[in-house]
Short mmCIF file of C-alpha atoms and ligand atoms in Angstrom, two decimals:
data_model
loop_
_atom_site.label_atom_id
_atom_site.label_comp_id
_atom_site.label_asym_id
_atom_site.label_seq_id
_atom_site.Cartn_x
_atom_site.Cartn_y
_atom_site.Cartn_z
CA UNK A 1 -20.15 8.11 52.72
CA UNK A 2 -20.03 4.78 54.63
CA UNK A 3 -22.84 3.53 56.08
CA UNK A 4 -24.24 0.91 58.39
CA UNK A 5 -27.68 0.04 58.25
CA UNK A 6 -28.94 -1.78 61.54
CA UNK A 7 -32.31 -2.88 62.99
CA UNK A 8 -34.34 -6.31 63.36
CA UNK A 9 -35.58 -8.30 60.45
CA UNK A 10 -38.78 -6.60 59.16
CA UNK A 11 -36.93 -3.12 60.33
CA UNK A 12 -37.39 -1.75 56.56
CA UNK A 13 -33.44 -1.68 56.18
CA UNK A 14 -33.70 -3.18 52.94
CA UNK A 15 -36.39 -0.38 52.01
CA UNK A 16 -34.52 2.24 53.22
CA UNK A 17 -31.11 0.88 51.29
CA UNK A 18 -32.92 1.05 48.33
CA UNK A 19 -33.79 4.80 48.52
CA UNK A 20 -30.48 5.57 49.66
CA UNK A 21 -28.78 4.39 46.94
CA UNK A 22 -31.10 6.17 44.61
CA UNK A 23 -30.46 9.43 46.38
CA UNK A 24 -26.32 9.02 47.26
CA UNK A 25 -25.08 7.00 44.20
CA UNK A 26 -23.37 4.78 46.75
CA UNK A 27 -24.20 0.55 46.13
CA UNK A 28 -25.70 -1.33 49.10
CA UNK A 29 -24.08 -4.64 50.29
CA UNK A 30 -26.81 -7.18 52.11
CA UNK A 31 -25.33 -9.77 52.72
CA UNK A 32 -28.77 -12.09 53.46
CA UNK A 33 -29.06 -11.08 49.12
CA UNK A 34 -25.49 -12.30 48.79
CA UNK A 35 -26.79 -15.42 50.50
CA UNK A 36 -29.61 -15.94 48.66
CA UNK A 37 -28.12 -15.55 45.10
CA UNK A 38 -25.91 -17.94 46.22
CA UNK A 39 -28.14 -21.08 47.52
CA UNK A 40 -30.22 -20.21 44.09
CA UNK A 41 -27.10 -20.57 42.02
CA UNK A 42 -26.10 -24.16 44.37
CA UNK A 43 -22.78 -22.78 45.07
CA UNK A 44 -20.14 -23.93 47.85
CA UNK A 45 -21.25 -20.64 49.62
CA UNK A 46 -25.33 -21.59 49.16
CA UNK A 47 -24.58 -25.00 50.08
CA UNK A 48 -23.14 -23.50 53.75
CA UNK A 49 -25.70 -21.41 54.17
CA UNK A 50 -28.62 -22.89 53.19
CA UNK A 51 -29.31 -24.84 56.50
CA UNK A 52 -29.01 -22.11 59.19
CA UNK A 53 -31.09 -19.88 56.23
CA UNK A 54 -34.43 -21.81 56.38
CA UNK A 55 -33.71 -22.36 60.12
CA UNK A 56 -33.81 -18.29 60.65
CA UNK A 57 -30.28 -18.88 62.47
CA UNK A 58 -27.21 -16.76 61.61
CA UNK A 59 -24.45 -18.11 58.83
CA UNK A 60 -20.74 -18.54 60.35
CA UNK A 61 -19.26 -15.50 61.28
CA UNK A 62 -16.28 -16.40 59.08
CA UNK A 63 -18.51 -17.25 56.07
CA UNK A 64 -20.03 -13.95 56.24
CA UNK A 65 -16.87 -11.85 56.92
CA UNK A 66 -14.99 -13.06 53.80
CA UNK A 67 -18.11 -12.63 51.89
CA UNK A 68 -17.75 -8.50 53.13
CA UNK A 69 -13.99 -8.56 52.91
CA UNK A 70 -13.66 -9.15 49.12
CA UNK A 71 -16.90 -7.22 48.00
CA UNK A 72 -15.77 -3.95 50.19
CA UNK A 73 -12.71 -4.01 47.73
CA UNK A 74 -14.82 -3.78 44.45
CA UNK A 75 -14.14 -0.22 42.52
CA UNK A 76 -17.84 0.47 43.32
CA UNK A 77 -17.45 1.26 46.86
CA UNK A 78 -14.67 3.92 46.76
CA UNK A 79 -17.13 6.53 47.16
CA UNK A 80 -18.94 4.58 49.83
CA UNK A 81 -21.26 1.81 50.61
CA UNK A 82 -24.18 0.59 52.35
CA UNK A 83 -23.95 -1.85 54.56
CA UNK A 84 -27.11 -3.62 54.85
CA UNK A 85 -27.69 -6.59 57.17
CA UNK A 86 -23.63 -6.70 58.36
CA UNK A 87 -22.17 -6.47 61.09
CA UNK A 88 -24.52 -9.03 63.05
CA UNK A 89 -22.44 -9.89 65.59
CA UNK A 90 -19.69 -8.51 67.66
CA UNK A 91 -17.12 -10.70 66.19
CA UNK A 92 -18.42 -9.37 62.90
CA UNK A 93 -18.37 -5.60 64.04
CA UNK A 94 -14.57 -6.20 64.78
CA UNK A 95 -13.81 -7.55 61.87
CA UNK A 96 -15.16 -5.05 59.44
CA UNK A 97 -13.33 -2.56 61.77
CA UNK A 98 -10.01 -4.62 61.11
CA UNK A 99 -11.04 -4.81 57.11
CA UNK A 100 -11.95 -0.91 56.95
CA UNK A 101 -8.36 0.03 58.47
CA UNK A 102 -6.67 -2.52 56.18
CA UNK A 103 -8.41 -0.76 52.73
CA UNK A 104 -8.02 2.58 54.64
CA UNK A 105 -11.66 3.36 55.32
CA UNK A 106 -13.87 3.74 58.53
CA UNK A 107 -17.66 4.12 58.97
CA UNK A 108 -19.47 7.61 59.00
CA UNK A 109 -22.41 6.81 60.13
CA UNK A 110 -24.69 3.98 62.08
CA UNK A 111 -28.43 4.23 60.77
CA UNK A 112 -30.19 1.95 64.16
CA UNK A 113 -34.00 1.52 62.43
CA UNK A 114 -36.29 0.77 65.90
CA UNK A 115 -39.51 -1.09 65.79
CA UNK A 116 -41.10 -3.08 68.62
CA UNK A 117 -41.57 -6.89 68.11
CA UNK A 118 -45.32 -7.54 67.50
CA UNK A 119 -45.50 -5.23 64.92
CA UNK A 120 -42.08 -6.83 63.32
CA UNK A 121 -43.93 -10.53 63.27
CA UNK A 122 -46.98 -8.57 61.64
CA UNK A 123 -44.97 -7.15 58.32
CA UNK A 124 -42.93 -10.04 57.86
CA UNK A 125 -45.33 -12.84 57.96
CA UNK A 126 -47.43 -10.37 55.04
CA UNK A 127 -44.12 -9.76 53.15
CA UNK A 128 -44.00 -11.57 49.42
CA UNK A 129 -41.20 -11.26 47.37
CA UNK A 130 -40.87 -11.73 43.44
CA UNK A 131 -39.31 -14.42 42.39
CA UNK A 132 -38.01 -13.22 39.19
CA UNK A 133 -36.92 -9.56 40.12
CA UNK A 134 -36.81 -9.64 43.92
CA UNK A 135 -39.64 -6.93 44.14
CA UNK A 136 -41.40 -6.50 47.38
CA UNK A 137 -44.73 -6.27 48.63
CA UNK A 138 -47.05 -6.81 51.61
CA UNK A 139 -50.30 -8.20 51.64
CA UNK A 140 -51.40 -5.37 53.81
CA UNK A 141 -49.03 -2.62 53.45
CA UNK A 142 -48.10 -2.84 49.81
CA UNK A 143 -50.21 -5.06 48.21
CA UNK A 144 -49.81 -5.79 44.48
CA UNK A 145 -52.91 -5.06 41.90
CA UNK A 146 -53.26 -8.95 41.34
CA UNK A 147 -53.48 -11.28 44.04
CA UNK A 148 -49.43 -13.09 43.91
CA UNK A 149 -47.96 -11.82 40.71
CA UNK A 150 -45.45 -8.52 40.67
CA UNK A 151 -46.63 -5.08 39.34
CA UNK A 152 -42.77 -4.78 38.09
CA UNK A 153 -42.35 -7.54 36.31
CA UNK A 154 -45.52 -10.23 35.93
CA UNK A 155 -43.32 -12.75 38.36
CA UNK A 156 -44.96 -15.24 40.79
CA UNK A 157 -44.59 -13.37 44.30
CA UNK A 158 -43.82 -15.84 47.27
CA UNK A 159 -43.25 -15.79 50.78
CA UNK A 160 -39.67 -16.59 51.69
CA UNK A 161 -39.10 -19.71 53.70
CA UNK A 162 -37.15 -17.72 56.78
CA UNK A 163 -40.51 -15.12 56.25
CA UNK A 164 -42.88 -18.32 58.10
CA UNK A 165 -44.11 -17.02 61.58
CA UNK A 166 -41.74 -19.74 63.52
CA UNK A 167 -38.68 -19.03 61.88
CA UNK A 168 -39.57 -15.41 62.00
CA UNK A 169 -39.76 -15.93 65.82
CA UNK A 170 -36.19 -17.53 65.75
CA UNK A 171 -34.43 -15.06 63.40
CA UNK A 172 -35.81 -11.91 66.32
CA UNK A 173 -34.37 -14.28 69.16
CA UNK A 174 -31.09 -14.42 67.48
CA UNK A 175 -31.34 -10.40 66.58
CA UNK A 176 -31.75 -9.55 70.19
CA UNK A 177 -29.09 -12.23 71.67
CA UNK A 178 -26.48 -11.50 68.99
CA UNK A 179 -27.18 -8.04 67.02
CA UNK A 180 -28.90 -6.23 69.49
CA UNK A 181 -25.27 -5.58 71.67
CA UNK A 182 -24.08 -3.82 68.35
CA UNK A 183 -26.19 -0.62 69.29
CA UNK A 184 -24.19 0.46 72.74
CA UNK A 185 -21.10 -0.91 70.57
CA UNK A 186 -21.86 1.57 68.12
CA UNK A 187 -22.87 4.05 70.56
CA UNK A 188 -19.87 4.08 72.65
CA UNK A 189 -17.86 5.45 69.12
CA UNK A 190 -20.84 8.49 68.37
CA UNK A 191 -21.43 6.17 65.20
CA UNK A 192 -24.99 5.64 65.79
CA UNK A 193 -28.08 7.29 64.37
CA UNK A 194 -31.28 5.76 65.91
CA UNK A 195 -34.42 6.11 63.66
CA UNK A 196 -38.12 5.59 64.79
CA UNK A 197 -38.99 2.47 61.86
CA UNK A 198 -42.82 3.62 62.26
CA UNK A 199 -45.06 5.39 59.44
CA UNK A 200 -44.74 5.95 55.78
CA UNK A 201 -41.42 4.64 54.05
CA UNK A 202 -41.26 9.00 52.71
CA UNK A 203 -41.13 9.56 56.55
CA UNK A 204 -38.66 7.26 57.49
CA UNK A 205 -36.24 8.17 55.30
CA UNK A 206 -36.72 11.79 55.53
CA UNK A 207 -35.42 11.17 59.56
CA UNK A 208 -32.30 9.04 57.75
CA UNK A 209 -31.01 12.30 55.55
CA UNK A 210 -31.51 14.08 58.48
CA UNK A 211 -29.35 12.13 60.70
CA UNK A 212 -27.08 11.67 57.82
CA UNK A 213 -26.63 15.59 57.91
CA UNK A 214 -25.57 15.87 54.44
CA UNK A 215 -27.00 17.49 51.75
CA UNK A 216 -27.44 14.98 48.93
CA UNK A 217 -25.87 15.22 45.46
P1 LIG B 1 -31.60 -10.85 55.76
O1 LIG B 1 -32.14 -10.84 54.38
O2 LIG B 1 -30.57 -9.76 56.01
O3 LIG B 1 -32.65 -10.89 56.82
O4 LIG B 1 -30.77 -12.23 55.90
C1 LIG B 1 -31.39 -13.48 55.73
C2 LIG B 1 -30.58 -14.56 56.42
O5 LIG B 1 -29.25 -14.60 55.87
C3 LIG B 1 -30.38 -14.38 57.91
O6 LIG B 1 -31.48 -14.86 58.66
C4 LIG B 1 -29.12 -15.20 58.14
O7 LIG B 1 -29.38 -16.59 58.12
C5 LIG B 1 -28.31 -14.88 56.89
N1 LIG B 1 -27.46 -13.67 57.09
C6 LIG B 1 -27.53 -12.50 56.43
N2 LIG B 1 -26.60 -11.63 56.86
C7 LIG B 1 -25.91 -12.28 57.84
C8 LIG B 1 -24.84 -11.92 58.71
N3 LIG B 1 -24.28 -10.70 58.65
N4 LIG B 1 -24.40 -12.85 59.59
C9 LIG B 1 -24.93 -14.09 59.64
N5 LIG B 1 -25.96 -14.48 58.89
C10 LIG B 1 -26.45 -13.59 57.98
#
């Protein structure tokens, strides 16, 4: 199964990837973790990145699409993928669809997670990740037992720089302007499978398998 995963920063698509994968045995490609592993490491591809990153602005189209074009070829993703956090732009949407065709593949299904604005600034302003396993947690949703250390592991939890309120306010500007078009452009192919992003994460994804209509393995 091949599968889009779109909705604003702060939708839960990361969340929602996660449990996916548990349940379909299919990896999940985000590219904003790509990016990140990448400025950690100091590599050509962090170096790019790393300035539109802290901004909350979007990374090159091409930087992004030959990040998806090599990883979609990977042995792991013959029985499917995840796409989490690509396509982003149009540009972006038309050339996956020109990689998929290529490596003889096309997308099943367009997961759209909706959530209004105010409540998007809310859970990503509270969201702290671990810096040594990449847990996450919320200071009001899903806080940790100790104040800024990680149930998981005992790392130092942080808030990511592009998780500040101003950049937040940036990165939804640029969601609406440039990812935002992608729903009718998914919705004009039948791809798309809109999801209400509200209530428990249990809830939420019990709506995904649903619109997935499959019966897991
Ligand atoms: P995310 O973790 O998906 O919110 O991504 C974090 C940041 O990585 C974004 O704010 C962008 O700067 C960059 N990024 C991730 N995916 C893309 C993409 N498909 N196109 C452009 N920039 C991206």
């Amino acid at each position: 199964m091949n599968l889009i995963l779109l909705g604003p920063p702060g939708a839960g698509k990361g969340t929602q990837a996660q449990m996916i994968v548990e349940r379909y045995h299919i990896p999940q490609i985000s590219t904003g973790d790509i990016l990140r592993a990448a400025v950690k490491e100091g590599t050509d591809l962090g170096k790019q990145a790393k300035a539109f990153m802290t901004k909350g602005e979007l990374v090159p189209d091409e930087v992004v699409i030959g990040i998806i074009d090599q990883r979609l070829r990977e042995p792991d993703c013959k029985t499917g993928f995840i796409l989490d956090g690509f396509p982003r732009t149009t540009p972006q949407a038309e050339a996956l669809q020109a990689i998929l065709t290529k490596i003889e593949k096309s997308v099943d299904h367009v997961v759209n997670i909706e959530v209004d604005s105010e409540e998007l600034v809310r859970r990503l302003t509270g969201r702290r990740t671990c810096k040594n396993c990449g847990g996450m947690f919320h200071i009001h949703f899903h806080p940790p037992q100790k104040e800024g250390v990680c149930d998981r592991c005992g790392g130092i939890l942080y808030q990511r720089e592009d998780d500040r309120e101003e950049t937040i306010r940036t990165r939804l500007k640029e969601y609406q302007k440039q990812t935002a078009p992608l729903i009718k452009y998914y919705q004009d192919k039948r791809l798309l499978r809109p999801i209400q992003g509200v209530g428990g994460q249990s809830q939420i994804f019990e709506q995904v398998v649903r619109a997935l209509g499959t019966t897991p393995a």
